[in-house]
Coordinates of C-alpha atoms and ligand atoms in Angstrom, one line a residue:
X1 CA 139.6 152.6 71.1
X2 CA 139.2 148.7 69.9
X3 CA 135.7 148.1 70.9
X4 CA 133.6 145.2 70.9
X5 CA 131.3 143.8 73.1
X6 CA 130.4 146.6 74.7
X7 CA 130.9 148.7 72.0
X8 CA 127.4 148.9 70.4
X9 CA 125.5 149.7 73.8
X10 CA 122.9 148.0 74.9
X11 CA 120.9 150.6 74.1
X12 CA 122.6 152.0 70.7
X13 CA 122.0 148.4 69.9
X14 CA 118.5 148.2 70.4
X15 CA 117.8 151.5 68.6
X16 CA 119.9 150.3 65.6
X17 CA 118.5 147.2 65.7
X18 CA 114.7 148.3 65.9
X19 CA 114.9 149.3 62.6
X20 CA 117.1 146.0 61.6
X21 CA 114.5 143.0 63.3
X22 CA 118.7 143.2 65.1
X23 CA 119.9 142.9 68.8
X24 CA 123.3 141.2 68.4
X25 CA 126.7 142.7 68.6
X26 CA 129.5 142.6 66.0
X27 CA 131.4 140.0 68.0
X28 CA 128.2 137.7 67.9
X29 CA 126.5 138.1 65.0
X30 CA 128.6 135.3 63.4
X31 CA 129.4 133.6 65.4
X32 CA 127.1 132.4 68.1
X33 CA 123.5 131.4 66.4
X34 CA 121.8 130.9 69.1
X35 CA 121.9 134.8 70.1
X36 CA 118.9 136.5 67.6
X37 CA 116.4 139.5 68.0
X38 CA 114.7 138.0 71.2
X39 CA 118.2 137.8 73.1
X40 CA 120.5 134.8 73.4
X41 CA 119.3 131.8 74.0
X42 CA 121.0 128.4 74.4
X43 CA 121.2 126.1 71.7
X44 CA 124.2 126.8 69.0
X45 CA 128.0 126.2 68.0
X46 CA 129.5 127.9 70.6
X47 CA 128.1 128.9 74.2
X48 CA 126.4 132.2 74.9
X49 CA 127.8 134.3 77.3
X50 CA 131.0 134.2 76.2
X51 CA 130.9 137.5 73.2
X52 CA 127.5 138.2 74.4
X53 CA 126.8 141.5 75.5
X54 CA 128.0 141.8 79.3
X55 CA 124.2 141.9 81.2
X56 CA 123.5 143.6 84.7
X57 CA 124.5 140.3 86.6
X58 CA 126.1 137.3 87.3
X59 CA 126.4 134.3 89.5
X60 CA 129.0 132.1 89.1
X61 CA 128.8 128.7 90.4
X62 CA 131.5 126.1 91.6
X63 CA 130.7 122.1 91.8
X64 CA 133.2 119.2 93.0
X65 CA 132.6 116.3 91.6
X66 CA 131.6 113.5 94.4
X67 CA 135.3 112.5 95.4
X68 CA 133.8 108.5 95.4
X69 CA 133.1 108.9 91.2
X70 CA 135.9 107.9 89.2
X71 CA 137.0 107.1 85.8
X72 CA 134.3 105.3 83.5
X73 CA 131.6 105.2 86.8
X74 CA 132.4 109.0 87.2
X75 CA 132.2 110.3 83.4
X76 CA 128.9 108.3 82.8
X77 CA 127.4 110.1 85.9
X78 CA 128.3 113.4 84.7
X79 CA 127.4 112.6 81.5
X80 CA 123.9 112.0 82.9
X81 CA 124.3 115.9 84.9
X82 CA 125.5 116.9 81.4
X83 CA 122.5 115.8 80.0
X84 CA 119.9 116.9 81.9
X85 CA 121.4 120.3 82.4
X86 CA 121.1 120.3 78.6
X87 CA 117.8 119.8 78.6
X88 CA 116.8 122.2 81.3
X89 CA 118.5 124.8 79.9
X90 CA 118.0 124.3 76.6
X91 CA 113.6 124.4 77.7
X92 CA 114.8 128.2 80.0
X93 CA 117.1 129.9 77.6
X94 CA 114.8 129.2 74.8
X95 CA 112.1 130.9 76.3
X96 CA 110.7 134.3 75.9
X97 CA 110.7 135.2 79.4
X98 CA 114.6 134.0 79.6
X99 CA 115.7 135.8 76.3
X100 CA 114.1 139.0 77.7
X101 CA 116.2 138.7 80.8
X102 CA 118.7 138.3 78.3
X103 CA 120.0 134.9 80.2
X104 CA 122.8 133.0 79.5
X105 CA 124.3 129.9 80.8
X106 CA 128.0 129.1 80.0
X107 CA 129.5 125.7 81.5
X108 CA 133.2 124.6 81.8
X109 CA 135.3 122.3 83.5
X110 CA 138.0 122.5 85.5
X111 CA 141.8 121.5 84.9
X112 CA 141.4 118.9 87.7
X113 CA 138.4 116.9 86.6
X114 CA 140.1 115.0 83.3
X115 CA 142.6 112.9 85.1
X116 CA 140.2 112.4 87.8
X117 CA 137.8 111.0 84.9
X118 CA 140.7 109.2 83.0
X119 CA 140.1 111.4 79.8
X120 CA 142.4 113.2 77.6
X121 CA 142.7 116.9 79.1
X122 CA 142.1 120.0 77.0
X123 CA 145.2 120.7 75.7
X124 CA 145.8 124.3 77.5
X125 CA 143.9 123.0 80.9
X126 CA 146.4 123.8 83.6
X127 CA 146.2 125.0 87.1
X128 CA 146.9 128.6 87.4
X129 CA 150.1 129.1 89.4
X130 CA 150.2 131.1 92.2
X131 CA 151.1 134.9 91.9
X132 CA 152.8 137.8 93.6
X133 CA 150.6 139.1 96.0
X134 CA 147.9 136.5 95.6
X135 CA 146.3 135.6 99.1
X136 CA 144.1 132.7 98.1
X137 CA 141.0 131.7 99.8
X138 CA 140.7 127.8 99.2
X139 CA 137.0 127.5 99.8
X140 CA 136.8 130.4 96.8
X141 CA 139.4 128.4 94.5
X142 CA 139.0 125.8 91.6
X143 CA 136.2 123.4 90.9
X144 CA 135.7 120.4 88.4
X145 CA 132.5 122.3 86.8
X146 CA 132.2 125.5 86.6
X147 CA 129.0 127.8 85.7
X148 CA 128.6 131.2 84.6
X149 CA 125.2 132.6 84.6
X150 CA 124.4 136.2 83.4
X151 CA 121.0 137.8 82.9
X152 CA 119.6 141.4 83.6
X153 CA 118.1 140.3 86.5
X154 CA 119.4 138.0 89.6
X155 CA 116.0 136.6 89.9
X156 CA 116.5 134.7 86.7
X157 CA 119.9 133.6 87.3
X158 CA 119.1 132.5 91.2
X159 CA 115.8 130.5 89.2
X160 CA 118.8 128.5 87.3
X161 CA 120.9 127.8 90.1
X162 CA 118.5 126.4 91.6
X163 CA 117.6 124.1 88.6
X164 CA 121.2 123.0 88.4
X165 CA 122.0 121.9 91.4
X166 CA 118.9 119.6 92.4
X167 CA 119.8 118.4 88.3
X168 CA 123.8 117.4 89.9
X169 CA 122.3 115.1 92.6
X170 CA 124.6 113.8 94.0
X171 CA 127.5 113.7 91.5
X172 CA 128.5 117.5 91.5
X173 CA 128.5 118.6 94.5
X174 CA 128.4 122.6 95.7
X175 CA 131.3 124.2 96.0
X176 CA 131.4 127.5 95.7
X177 CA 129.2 131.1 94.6
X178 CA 129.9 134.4 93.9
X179 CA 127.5 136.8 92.1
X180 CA 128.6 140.3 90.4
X181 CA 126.7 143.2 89.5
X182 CA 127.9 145.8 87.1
X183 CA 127.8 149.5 88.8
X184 CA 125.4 151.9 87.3
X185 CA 126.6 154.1 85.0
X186 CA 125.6 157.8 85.4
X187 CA 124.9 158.4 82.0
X188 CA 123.0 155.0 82.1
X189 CA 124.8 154.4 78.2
X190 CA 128.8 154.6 78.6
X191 CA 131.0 151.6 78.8
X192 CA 130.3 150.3 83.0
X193 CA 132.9 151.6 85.6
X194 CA 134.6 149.4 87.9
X195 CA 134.2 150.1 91.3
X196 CA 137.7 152.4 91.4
X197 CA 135.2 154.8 89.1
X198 CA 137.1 153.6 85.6
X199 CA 135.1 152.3 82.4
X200 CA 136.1 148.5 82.4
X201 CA 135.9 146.5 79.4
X202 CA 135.6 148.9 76.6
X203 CA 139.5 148.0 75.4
X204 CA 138.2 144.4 74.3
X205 CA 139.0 142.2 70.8
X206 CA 137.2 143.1 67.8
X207 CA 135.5 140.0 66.0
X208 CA 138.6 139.1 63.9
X209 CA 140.7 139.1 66.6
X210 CA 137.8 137.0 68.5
X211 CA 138.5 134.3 66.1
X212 CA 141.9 134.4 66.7
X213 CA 142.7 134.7 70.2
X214 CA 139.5 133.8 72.2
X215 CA 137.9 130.9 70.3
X216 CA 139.4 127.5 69.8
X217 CA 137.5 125.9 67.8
X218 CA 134.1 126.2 69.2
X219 CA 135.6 126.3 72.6
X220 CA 137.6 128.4 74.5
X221 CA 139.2 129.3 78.3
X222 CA 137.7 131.0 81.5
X223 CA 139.9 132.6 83.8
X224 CA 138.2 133.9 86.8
X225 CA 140.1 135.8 89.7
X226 CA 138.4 137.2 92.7
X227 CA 140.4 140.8 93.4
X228 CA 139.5 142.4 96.5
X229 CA 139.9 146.0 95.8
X230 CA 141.7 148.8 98.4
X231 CA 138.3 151.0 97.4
X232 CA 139.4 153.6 100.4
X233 CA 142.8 154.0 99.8
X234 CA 142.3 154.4 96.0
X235 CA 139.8 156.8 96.6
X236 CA 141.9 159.4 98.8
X237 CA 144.0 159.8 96.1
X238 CA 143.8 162.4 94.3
X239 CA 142.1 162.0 90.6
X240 CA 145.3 162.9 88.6
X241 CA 147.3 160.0 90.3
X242 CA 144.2 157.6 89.7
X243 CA 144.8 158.2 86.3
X244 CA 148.4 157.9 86.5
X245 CA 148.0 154.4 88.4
X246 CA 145.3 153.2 85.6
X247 CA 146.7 154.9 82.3
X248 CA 143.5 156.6 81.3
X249 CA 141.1 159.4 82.3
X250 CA 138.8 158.6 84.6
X251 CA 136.4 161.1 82.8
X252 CA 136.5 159.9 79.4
X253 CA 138.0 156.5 79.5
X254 CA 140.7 158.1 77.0
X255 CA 144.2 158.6 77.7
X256 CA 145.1 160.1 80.9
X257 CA 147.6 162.8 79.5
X258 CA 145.2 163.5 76.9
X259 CA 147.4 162.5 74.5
X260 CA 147.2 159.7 71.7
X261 CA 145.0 156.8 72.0
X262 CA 147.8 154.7 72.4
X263 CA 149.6 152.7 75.4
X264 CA 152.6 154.5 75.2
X265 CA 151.0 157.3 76.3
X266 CA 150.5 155.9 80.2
X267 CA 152.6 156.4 82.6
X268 CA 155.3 153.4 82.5
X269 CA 154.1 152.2 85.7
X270 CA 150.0 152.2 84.9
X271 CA 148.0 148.6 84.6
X272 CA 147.6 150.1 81.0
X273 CA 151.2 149.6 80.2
X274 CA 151.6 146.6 82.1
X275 CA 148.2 144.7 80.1
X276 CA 149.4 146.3 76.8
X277 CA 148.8 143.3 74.4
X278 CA 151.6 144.5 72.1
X279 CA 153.7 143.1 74.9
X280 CA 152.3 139.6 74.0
X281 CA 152.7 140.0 70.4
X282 CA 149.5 141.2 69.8
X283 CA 147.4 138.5 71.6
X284 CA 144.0 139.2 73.4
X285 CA 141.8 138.2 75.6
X286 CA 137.9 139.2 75.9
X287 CA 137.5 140.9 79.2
X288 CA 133.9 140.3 80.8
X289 CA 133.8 141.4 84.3
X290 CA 132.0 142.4 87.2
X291 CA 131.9 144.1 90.5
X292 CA 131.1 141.8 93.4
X293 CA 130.4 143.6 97.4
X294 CA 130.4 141.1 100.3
X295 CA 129.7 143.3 103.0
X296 CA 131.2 146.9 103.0
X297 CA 134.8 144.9 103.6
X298 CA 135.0 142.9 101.0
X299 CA 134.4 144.0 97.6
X300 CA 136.2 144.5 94.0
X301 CA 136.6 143.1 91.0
X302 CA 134.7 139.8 90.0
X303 CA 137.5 139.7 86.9
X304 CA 136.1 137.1 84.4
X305 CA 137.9 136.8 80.8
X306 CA 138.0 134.2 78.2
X307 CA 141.2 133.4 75.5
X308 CA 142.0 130.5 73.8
X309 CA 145.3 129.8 76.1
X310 CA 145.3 130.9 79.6
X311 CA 148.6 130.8 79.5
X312 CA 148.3 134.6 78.0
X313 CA 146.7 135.5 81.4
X314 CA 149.6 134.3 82.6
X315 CA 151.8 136.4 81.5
X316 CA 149.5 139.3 81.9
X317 CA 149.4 138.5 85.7
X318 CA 153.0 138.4 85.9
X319 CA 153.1 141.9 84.7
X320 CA 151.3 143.1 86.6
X321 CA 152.6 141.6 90.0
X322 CA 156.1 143.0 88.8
X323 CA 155.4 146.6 87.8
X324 CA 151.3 148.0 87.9
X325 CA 151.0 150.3 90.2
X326 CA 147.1 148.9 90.8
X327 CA 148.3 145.5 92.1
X328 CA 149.4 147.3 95.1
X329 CA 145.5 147.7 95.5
X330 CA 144.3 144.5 94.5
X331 CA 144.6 141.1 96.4
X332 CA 143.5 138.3 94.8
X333 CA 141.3 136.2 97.2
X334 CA 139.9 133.5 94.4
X335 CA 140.8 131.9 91.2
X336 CA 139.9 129.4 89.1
X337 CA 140.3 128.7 85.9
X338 CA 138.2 126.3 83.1
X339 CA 138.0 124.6 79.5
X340 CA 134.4 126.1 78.3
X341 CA 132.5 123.1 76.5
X342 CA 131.5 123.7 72.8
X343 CA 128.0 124.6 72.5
X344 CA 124.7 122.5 72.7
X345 CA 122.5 121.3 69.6
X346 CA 119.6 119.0 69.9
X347 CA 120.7 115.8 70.0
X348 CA 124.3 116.8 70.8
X349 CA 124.4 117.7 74.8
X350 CA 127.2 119.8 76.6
X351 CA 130.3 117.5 77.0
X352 CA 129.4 115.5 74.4
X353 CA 132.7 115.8 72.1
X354 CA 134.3 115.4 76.1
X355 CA 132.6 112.4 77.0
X356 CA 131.9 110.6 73.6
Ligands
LIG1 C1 142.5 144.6 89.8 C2 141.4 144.8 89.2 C3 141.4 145.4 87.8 C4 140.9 146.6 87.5 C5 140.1 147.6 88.4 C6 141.1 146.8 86.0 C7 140.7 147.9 85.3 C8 141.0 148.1 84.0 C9 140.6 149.3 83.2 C10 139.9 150.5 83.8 C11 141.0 149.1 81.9 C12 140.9 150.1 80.8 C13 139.5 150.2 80.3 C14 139.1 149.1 79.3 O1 139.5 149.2 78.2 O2 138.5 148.1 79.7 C15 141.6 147.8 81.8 C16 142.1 147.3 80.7 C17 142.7 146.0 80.6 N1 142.9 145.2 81.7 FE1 142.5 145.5 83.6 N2 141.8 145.7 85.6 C18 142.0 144.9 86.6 C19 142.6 143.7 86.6 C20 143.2 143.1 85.4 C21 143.8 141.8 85.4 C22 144.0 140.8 86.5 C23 144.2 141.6 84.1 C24 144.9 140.4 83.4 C25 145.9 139.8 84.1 C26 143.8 142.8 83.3 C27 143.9 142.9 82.0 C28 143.5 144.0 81.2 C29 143.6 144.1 79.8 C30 144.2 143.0 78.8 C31 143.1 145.4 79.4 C32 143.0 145.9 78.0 C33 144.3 146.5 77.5 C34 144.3 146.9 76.1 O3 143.7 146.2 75.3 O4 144.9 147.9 75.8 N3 143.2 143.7 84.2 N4 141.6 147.2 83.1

């Protein structure tokens, strides 16, 4: 199996890297400066939290910007939230407390918020269309800024929410929150299951293929979809069709038939199959999600993943609604999409190559 970012595990990491002054993963060492031995922090090329290591949690943020701010009067106030998020986050990342918590912030905007500010959009910046089988919750859709924040703990990430939104004033205004946790695992140092009992994100782009298909430039694409998950029904089915509807044991994470690593080994019918990037020539996307539970109705799959066109999730999608077995499980409920801003440096603020 292709592993990445959740390859070395947390753990295996830390053991390897005790005796390396190391923490980072292969998909970050290069890349993403700001992530050393005392965890990520905030200040670097690219944003954190993007081939960082996924952590225990997450809270994802939504924010509007004030519908009376437009064009020049509307990009110099965010500029100004821009800024002074910047600052507050480059003074908590950077601290000691943060990195332990392993907190990240990673801030994007939304495919509406350009036009609204009369700037040139990001050239792959486009609403997602509406799928097959999507029942979409408006009040859990879109937003001009979006914020993912991801730590080992949701005290720390609450502590940052908190900070951002008295920093937005009143030129980003709330929209919209959803926070994810990742299941424990019962070993405690496998690949996280998804709340169907499968290892999720194990199958991600090595570092090569990083640079290829999730990075452009220093920037890249969030898709977020919020998929409420049929936990009951999945669960009544027997184990063998679980595997058969997912393409891989439920076990091991391997191949359901037991047979070779290898796509066309799942049932024709599986998500497996229907994801297979071959299908797309080959191009990826890095797979970062989480488990969210809003009550004992309402829980699934907080699916977060970053590529450098979302246009490839697209297709995915499409797939899926056609042929996957699992989407007759899964309801979409939320989506957004978002360009993720190049990273921070003193002196050069997030949305500073947006906004110059
Ligand atoms: C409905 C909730 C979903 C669940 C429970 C789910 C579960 C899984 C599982 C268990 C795997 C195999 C383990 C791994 O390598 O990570 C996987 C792989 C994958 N999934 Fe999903 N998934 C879901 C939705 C989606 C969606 C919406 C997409 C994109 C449209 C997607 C794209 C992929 C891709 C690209 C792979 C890796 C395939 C490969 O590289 O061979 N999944 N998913």
């Amino acid at each position: 199996m292709n592993v990445v970012s959740e390859a070395p595990t947390r753990r295996r990491v830390l053991i390897a890297g005790a005796g390396l002054g190391l923490s980072v993963t292969a998909c970050a060492r290069d890349v993403d400066p700001s992530e050393d031995a005392r965890g990520p922090g905030f200040h670097g090329l690219r944003q954190a939290g993007v081939t960082t290591p996924r952590q225990a949690t997450v809270l994802l943020l939504a924010y509007d910007l004030d519908p009376g701010l437009r064009g020049a009067a509307g990009a110099r106030a965010l500029k100004a939230v821009l800024g002074s998020w910047t600052d507050a986050l480059a003074e908590t990342l950077e601290s000691d407390g943060s990195r332990a918590a392993r907190l990240t912030a990673t801030v994007g905007i939304g495919p509406a918020l350009p036009a609204a500010l009369g700037l040139r959009a990001p050239a792959a910046l486009r609403e997602l269309p509406v799928f097959t089988g999507d029942r979409l919750d408006p009040e859990r859709c879109g937003g001009d800024v979006l914020v993912q924040l991801c730590a080992d703990t949701a005290d720390a990430t609450e502590a940052v929410a908190e900070t951002l939104t008295r920093l937005a004033g009143e030129t980003l205004v709330p929209r919209g929150r959803q926070d994810g946790f990742l299941p424990p695992s019962p070993d405690g140092d496998s690949t996280p299951r998804d709340l169907l009992g499968f290892e999720d994100g194990a199958a991600n782009p090595t570092p090569e293929e990083c640079e290829r298909w999730v990075w452009s430039g220093n920037a890249t694409y969030l898709v977020v979809r919020r998929i409420h998950l049929r936990l009951e029904d999945f669960a009544r089915l027997a184990v063998r069709r679980q595997e058969e509807i997912i393409g891989r044991s439920r076990s091991t994470g391997g191949p359901s038939a037991g047979g070779p690593e290898d796509a066309d080994a799942a049932p024709p019918r599986s998500h497996l199959r229907a994801v297979d990037p071959r299908l797309d020539s080959g191009a990826r996307m890095l797979r970062r999600g989480y488990s969210y539970a809003d009550g004992p109705a309402d829980q699934g799959q907080l699916f977060l993943a970053f590529m450098r066109d979302p246009a490839l999730f697209v297709r995915v999608q499409r797939r899926m609604a056609a042929q996957d077995e699992l989407s007759g499980f899964a309801e979409a409920r939320g989506s957004a999409v978002a360009y993720v801003l190049p990273g921070a440096r003193p002196g050069r603020p997030l949305g500073a190559d947006l906004l110059t």
